[in-house]
XYZ file of C-alpha atoms in Angstrom:
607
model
C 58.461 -14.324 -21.166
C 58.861 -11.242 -22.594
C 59.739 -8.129 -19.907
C 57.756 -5.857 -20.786
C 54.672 -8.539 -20.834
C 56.346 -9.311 -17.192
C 56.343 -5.595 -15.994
C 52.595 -5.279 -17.261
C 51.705 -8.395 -15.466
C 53.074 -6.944 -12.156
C 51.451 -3.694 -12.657
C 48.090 -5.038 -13.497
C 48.446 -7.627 -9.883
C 48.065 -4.290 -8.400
C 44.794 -3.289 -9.993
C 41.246 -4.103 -9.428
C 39.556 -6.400 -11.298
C 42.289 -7.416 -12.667
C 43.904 -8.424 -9.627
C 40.950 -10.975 -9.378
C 41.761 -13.100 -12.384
C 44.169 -16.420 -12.749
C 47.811 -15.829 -13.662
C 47.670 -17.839 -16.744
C 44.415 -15.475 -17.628
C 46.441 -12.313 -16.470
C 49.195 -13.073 -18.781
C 47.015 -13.465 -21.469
C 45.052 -10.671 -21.036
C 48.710 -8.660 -20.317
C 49.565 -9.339 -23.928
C 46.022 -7.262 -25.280
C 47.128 -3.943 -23.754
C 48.747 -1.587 -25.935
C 50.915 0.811 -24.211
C 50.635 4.792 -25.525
C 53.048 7.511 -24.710
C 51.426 10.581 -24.573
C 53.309 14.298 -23.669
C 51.701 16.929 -21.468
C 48.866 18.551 -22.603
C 47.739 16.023 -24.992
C 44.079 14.972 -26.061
C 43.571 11.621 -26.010
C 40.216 11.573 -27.491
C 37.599 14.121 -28.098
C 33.792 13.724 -27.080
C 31.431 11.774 -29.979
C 34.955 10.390 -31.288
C 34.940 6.021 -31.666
C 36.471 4.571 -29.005
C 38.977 1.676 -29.748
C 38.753 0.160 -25.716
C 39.092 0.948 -22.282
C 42.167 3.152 -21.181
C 44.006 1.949 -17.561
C 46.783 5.351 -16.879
C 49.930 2.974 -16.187
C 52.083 6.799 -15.099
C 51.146 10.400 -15.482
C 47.253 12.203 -15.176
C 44.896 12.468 -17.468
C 41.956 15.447 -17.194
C 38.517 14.225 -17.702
C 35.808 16.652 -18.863
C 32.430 16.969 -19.679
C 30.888 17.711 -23.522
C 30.938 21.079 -22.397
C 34.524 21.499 -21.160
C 33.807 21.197 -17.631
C 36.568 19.235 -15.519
C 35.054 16.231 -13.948
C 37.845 14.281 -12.990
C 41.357 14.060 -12.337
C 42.642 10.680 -12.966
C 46.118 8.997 -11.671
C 47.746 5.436 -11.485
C 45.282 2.686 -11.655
C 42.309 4.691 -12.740
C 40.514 3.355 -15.669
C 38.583 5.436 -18.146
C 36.504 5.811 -21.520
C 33.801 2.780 -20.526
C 30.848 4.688 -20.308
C 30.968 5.911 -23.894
C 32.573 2.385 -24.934
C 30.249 0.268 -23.736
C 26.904 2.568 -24.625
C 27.354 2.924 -28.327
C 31.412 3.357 -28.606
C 31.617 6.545 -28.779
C 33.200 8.816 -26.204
C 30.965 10.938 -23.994
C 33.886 13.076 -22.680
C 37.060 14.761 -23.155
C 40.637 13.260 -21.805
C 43.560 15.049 -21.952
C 46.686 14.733 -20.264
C 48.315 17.326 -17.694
C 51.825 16.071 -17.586
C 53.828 13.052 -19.670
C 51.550 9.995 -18.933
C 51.480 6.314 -20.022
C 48.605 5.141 -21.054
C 47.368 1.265 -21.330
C 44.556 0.109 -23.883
C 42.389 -2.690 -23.615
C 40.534 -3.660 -26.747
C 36.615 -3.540 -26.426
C 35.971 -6.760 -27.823
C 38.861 -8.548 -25.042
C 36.891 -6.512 -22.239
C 33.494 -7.846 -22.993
C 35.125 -11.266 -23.289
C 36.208 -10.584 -19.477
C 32.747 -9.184 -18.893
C 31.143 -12.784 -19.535
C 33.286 -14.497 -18.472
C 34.217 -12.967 -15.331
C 32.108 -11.383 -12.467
C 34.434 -9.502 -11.181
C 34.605 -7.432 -14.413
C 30.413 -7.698 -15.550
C 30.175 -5.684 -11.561
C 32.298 -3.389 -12.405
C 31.987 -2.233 -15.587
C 28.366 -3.055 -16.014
C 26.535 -0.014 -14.553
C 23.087 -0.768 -15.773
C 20.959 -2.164 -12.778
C 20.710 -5.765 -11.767
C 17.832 -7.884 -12.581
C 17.015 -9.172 -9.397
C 14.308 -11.149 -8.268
C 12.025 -9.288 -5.898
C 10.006 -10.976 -3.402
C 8.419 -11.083 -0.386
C 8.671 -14.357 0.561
C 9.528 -14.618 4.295
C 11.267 -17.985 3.376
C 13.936 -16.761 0.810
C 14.785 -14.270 3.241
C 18.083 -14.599 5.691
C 17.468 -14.954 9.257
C 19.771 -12.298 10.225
C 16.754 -10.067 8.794
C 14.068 -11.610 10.789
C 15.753 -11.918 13.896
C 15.340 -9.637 17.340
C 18.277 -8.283 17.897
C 20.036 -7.322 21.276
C 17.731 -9.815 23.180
C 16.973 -9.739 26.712
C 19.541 -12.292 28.226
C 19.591 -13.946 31.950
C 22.130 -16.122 33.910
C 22.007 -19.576 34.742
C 22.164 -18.505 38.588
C 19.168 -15.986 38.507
C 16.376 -17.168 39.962
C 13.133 -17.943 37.844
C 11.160 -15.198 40.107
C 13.543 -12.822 38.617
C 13.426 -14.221 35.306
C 9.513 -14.239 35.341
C 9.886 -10.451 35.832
C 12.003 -9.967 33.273
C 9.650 -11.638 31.120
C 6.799 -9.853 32.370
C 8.736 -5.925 32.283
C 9.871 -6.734 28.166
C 6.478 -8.079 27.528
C 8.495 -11.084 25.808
C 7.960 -14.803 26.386
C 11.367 -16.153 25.989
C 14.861 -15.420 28.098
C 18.456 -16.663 26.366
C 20.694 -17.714 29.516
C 23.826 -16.862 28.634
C 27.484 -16.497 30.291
C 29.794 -13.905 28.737
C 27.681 -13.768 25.468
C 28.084 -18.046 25.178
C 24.442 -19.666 24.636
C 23.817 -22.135 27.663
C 20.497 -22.605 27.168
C 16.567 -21.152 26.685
C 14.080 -20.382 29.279
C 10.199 -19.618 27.912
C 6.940 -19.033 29.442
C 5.691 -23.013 28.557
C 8.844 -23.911 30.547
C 7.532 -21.694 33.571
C 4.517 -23.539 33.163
C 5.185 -26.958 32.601
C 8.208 -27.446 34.726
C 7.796 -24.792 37.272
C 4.246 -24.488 38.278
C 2.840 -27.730 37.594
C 5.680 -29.269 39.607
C 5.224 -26.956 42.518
C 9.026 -25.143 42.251
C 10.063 -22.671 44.260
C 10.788 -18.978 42.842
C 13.614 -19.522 44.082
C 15.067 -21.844 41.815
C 17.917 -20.958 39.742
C 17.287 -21.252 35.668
C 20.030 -23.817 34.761
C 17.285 -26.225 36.709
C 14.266 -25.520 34.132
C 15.830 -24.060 31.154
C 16.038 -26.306 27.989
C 19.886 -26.688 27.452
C 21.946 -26.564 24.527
C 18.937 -25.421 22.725
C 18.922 -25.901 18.722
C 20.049 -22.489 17.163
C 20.573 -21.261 13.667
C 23.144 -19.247 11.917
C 22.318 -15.172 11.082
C 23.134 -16.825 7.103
C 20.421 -19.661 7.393
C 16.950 -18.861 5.697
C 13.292 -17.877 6.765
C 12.651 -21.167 5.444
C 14.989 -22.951 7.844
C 13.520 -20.923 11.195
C 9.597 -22.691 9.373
C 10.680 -25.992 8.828
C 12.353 -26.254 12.251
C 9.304 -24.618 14.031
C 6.663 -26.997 12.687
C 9.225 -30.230 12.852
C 9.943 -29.643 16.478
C 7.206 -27.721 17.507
C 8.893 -24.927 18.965
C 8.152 -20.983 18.739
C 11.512 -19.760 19.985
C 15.094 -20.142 17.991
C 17.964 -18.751 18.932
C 20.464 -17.366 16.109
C 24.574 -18.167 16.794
C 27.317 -17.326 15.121
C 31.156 -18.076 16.210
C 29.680 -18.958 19.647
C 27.984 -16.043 20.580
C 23.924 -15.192 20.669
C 23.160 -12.637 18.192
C 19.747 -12.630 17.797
C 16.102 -14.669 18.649
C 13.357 -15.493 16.389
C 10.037 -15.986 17.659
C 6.646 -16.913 16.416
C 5.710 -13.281 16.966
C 8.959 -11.827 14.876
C 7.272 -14.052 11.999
C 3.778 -13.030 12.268
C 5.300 -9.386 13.041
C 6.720 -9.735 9.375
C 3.768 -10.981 7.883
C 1.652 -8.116 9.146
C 4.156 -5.479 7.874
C 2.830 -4.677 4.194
C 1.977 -1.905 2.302
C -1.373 -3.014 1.578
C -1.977 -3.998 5.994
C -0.851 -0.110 6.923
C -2.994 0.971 4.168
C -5.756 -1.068 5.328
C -4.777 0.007 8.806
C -4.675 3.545 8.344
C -7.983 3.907 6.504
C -9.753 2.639 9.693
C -8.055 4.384 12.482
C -10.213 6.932 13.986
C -7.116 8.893 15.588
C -4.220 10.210 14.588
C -2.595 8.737 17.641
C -4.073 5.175 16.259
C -2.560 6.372 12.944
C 0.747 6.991 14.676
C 1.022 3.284 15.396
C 0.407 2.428 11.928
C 3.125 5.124 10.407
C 5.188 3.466 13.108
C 5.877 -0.068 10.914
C 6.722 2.568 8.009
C 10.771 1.595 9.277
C 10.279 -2.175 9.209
C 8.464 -2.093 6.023
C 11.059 -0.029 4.009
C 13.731 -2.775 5.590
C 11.147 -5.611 4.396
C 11.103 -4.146 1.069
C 14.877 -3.277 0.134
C 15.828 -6.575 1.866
C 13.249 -8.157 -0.791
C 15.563 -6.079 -3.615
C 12.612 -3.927 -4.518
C 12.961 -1.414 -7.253
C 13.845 2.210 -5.356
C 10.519 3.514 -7.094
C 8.711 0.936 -5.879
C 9.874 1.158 -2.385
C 9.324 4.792 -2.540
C 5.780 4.475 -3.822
C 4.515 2.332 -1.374
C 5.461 4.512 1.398
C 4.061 7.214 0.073
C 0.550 5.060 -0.391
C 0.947 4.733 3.457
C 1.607 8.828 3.920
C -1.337 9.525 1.285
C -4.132 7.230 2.963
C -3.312 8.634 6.412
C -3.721 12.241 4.489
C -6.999 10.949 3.425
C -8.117 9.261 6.185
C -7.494 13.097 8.592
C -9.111 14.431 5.873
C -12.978 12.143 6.651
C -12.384 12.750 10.244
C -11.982 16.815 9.765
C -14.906 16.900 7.816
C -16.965 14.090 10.409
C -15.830 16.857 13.309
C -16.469 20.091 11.237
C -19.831 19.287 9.377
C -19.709 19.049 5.374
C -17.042 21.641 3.752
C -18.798 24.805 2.481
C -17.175 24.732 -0.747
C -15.427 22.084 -2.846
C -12.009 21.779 -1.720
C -8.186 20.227 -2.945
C -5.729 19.174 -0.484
C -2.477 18.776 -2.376
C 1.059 17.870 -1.730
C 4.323 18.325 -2.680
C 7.987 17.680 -2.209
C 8.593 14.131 -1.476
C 5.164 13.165 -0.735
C 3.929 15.143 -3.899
C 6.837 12.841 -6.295
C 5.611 9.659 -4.716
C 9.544 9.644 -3.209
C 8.872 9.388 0.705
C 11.517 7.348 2.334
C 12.046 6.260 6.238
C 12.617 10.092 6.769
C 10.187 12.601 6.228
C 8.390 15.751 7.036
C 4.678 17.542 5.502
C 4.641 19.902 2.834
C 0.764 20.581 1.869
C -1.421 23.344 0.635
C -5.379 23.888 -0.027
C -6.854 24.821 -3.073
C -10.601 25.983 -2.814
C -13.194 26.509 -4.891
C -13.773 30.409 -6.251
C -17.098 30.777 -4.704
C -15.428 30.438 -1.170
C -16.286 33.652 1.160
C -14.341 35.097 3.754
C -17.049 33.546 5.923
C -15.956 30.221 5.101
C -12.656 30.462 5.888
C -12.376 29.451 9.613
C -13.886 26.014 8.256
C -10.612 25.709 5.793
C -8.464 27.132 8.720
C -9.637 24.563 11.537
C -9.482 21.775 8.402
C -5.760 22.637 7.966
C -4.949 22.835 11.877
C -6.759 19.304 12.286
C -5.157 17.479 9.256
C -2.022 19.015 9.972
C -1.524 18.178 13.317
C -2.883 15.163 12.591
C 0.037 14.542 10.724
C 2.605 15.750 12.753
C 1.504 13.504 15.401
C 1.617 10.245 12.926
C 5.116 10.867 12.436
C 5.140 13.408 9.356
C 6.421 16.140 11.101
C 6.050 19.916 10.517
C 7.361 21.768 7.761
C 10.391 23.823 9.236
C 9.778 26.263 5.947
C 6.023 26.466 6.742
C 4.756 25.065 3.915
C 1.705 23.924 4.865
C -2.127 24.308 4.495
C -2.150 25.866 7.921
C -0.367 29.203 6.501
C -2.894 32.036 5.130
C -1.080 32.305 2.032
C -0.948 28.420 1.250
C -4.915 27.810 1.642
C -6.626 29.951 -0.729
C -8.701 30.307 -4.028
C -8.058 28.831 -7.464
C -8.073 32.585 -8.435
C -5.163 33.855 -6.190
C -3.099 30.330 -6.865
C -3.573 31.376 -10.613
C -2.384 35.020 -9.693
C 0.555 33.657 -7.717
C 1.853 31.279 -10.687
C 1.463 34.296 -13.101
C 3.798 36.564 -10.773
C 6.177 34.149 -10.046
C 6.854 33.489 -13.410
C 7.016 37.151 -14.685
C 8.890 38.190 -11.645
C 11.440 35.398 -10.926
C 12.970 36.376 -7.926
C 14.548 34.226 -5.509
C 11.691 33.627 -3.718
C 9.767 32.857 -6.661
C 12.267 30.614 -8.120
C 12.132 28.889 -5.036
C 8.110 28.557 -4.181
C 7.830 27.745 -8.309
C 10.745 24.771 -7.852
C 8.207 23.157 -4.987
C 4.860 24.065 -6.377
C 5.475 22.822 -9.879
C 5.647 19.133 -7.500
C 1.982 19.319 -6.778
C -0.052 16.369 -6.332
C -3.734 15.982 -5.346
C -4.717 13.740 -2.328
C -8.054 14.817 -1.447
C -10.812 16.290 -2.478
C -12.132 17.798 -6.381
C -8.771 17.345 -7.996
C -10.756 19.601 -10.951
C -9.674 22.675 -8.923
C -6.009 21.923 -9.992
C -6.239 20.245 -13.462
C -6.452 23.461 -15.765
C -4.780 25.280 -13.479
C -1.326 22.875 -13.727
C -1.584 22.692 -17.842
C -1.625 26.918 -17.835
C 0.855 27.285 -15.515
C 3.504 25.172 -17.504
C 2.331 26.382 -20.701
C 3.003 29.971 -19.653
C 5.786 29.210 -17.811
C 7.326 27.066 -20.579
C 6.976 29.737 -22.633
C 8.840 32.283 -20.533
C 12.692 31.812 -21.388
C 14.270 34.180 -18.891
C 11.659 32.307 -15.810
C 13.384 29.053 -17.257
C 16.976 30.335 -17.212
C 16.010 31.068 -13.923
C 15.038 27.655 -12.916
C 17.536 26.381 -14.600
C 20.445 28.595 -12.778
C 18.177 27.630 -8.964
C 18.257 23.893 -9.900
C 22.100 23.887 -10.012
C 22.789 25.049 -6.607
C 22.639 21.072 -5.399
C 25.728 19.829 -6.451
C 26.979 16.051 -6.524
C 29.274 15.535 -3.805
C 32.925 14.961 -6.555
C 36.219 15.341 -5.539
C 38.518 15.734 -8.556
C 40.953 13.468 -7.605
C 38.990 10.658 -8.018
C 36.825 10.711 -4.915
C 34.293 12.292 -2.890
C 33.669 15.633 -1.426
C 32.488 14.600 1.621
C 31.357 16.677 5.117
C 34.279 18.384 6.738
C 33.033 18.036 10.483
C 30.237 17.048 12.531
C 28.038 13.850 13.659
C 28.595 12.676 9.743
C 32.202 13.770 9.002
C 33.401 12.079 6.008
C 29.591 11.388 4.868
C 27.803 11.944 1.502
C 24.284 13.584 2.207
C 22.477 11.127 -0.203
C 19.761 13.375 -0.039
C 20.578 17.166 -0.628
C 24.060 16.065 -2.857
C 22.473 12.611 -4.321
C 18.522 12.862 -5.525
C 17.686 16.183 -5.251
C 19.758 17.575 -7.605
C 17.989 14.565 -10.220
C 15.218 15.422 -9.135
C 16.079 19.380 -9.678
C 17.093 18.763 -13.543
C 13.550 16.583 -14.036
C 11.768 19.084 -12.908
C 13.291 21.204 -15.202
C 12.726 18.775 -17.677
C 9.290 18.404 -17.131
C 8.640 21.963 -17.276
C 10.417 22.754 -20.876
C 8.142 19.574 -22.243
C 5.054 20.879 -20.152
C 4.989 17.526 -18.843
C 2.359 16.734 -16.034
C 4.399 13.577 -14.339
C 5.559 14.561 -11.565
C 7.465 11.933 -10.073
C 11.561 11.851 -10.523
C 11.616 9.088 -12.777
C 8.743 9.582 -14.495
C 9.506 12.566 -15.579
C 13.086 11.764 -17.188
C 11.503 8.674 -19.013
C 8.056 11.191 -20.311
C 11.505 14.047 -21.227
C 13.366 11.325 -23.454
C 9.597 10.220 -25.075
C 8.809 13.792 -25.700
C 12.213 14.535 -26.697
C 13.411 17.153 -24.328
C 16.227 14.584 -23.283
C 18.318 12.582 -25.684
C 17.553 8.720 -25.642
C 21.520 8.876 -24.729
C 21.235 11.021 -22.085
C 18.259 10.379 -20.844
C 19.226 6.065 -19.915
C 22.551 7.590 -18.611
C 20.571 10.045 -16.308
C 17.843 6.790 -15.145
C 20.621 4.592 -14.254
C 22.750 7.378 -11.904
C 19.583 8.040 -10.518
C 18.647 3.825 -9.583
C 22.162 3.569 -8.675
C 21.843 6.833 -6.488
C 18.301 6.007 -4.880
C 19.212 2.700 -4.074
C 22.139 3.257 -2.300
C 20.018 5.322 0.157
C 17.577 3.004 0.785
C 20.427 0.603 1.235
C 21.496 2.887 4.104
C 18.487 3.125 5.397
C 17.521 -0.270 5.501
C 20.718 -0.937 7.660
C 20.266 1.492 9.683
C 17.035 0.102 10.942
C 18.274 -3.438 11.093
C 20.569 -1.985 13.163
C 18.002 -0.524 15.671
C 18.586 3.187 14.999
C 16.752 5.624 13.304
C 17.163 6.108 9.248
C 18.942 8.945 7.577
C 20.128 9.996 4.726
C 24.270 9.898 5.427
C 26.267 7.799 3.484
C 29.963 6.829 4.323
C 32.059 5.596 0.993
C 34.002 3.733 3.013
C 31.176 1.613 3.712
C 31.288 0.498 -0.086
C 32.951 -1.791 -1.773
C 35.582 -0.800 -4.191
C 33.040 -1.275 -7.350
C 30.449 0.427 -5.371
C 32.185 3.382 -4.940
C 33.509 3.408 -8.509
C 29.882 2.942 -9.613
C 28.858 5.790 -7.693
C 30.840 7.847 -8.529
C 30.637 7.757 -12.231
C 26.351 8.038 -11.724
C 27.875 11.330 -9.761
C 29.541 12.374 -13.288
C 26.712 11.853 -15.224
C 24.345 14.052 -12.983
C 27.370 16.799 -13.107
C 27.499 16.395 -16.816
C 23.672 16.601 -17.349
C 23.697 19.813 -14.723
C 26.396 21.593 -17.130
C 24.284 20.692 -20.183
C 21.463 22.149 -18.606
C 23.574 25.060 -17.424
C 25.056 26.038 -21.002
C 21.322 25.725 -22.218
C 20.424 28.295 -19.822
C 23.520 30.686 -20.343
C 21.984 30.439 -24.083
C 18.119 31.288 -22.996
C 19.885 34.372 -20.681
């Protein structure tokens, strides 16, 4: 074999995916690469130029920028580059350049895609369009590791059954695993209490090895919903105990299944529009948890997931809203209760707070006020106790300046955009997210297509917007990583939040407001921006696909975290990904940072 095709081999053993494929397959794909010297300070291709393949830096760096000469990346050994623009329509959507003598390896496009179909090692990698995966709800295609009660309450062989009747009783459960050391002995359940206690006059003092059903059939955490219903009705049993290596991880009851069953969008909708209380209301919002794990687990779109939530948040909104006017007689005016941020981009997640105003009706007196005052107080406290907690920025219907006339909401639109200052910039960039939930939504309708008519219209309140918008910055390291939090409770985290969707969700809304676009929603608004031409097509599928990638990464993090028993948030650790994972995310990070310096050089031009 030739040494240089030997030398290659070796060096490609040492990078992923290639380290994945056969040897006789590496040597053959070996003998595709070209190898390229390039000296320092050296374009290797310009942006919009053809693209021959995929480059792989064998020695040296190579500086990545953006079509507007931004550095995005700082690439070394092993880094791969050029596939975005290759695989989209071949032609390159940034800059490289070398910064010192490099070698550089190319792979020839039509040899990758053979590698793409051929191997899946290669289609997860460089495919970054999302997966079409089969969403369900079906409790029987699901795994029983996420049906399972985790952390279950355990007893000893030795403890008495008085003391494991107690136990029972205290966890309001009707099964005990005996265990030793974390080892599955046997089962203990309220029938055996029953039938084998009771009715044969026992003692209390009887130890549980004497009742307890031993070596008790038990499933694996990998074994299916359908598994835990076959075995049920077969053996007519309601308890099953889930094993793996040895040791009890988990129990599945009757009750975990029917638990599952209940928890649907539609039942806490249903739920919710009948409670009478906001504390009844609190148990509803309570399932919110469970249901985003339900759905993610069930490989829901992100939108989806995120819509259905927010049907939950806007029904309980609703919902306040009969009981305020039940407690308060019939409004004296017509009224709009509207909300924004998440709630008001149909976005809501495990995590999230109120952020609501009133609009009333121009004939409203300053006698009718207390009525939209207590209305406000009741709704949002309401609120607050369901789980949607106050807005730490006070932006809520309960503030003076946030519950008032058509009129002055028309008057304070019309200042902020002739006067953007700070503040305005900042009240416009969560106002222009308004969405009605209750009441005439007529009071807002006219007043939404002025405001972005006028505002659209105003090029130095845009460059304005535009310059706010691009404070939230994706969280990219040049040297090929992450900039992650320094210190804290999430050192060495991504904030999937503030550094992951808001910023998309900044440069849609900016979007949305140069095509006057009413959408409000994220993704909504990026697909109405290409359709109305504010975006390019280009752009615009690059921009949709960071943003799925993005979103569901979150909810992926979420959705463990509450399998896990803990509260969601919105802290991501890359070194919870997988390799492809974390070279997926960060190229959707690129895209959002090129899209941001578009956006930025358009505004430098409106300035």
């Amino acid at each position: 074999m030739d040494p240089q095709i030997e030398t290659l081999i070796a060096f490609l053993e040492t990078v992923h995916p290639y380290d994945s494929l056969p040897q006789d397959e590496l040597a053959q794909v070996a003998g595709f690469f070209s190898r390229r010297d390039y000296p320092a300070d050296t374009e290797i291709y310009a942006t919009g130029e053809p693209l021959d393949g995929i480059y792989l830096i064998e020695r040296g760096t190579v500086e990545i920028s953006d079509i507007n000469g931004v550095v995005v990346s700082i690439l070394g050994p092993r880094n791969t580059f050029g596939e975005r623009g290759l695989l989209r329509d071949g032609l390159a959507v940034t800059t490289a350049r070398t910064t010192e003598a490099s070698v550089v390896l190319l792979l020839p496009e039509d040899e990758l895609h053979r590698l793409m179909a051929r191997f899946a090692a290669f289609e997860r990698l460089f495919n970054r369009s999302r997966p079409s995966e089969t969403r369900t709800n079906d409790l029987s295609t699901l795994k029983v590791s996420d049906l399972m009660a985790r952390k279950p309450i355990t007893v000893t062989p030795d403890a008495s059954i008085t003391d494991a009747a107690k136990l029972m009783r205290d966890n309001r459960i009707s099964s005990l695993a005996v265990t030793v050391d974390g080892t599955l002995l046997g089962i203990l359940t309220t029938r055996d209490l029953a039938f084998r206690v009771l009715a044969e006059g026992l003692s209390g003092d009887t130890a549980v090895s004497t009742v307890m059903t031993v070596d008790p059939l038990a499933l694996s955490p990998d074994s299916l919903g359908s598994d835990i219903l076959h075995t049920m009705l077969e053996r007519r049993i309601g308890h099953i105990p889930v094993v793996f290596d040895g040791k009890l991880k988990g129990i599945v009851t009757q009750t975990d299944l029917t638990r599952f069953q209940a928890v649907s969008s539609a039942q806490l909708v249903r739920d919710a529009a009948v409670s009478n209380s906001a504390e009844e209301m609190a148990k509803v919002t309570a399932r919110i948890p469970k249901l985003l794990q339900q759905l993610v687990t069930s490989n829901n779109a992100h939108e989806v997931v995120t819509r259905l939530i927010t049907d939950v948040a806007d029904t309980v909104t609703r919902r306040l809203l009969k009981l305020a006017e039940a407690k308060l007689g019939e409004p004296p005016v017509p009224y709009l209760w509207l909300a924004c941020g998440s709630q008001g981009r149909q976005e809501q997640t495990g995590v999230s707070d109120q952020d609501n105003c009133l609009i009333l009706d121009d004939s409203v007196t300053p006698d009718d006020m207390p009525y939209f005052k207590a209305l406000a107080k009741f709704v949002s406290d309401g609120l607050d106790k369901a789980g949607y907690f106050y807005c730490p920025g006070d932006m809520m219907a309960t503030a003076d300046r946030w519950c008032q006339p058509v009129s002055i909401w028309r008057r304070y639109f019309q200042n902020w955009v002739a006067s953007p200052s700070h503040e305005a910039q900042m009240l416009a960039s969560v106002m222009f997210d308004l969405r009605p939930i209750g009441g005439q939504t007529r009071l807002f309708r006219d007043l939404q297509a002025e405001t972005l008519a006028n505002a659209s219209k105003n090029s130095i309140f845009v460059a304005h917007m535009i310059s706010n918008s691009l404070k939230h910055q994706p969280p990219l390291g040049l040297l090929r990583g992450f900039s992650t939090i320094r210190s804290g409770e999430y050192k060495n985290h991504i904030d999937m939040k503030l550094n992951g969707v808001v910023p998309i969700a900044d440069l849609a809304r900016i979007y949305a407001l140069q095509g006057r676009l009413t959408e409000v929603n994220t993704r909504a608004r990026i697909l109405a921006a290409e359709y109305a031409g504010v975006v390019s097509v280009s752009g615009a599928r690059d921009l949709i696909e960071a943003y799925d990638l993005i979103a569901r990464l979150r909810l992926e993090g979420q959705a463990a975290l509450v399998k896990s028993g803990r509260k969601p948030d919105n802290f991501l650790a890359p070194s919870d990904l997988s390799d492809f994972e974390r070279s997926h995310l960060r190229d959707a990070f690129v895209v959002v940072r090129t899209m941001q310096s578009a956006l930025g050089q358009r505004a430098g031009a409106l300035g």
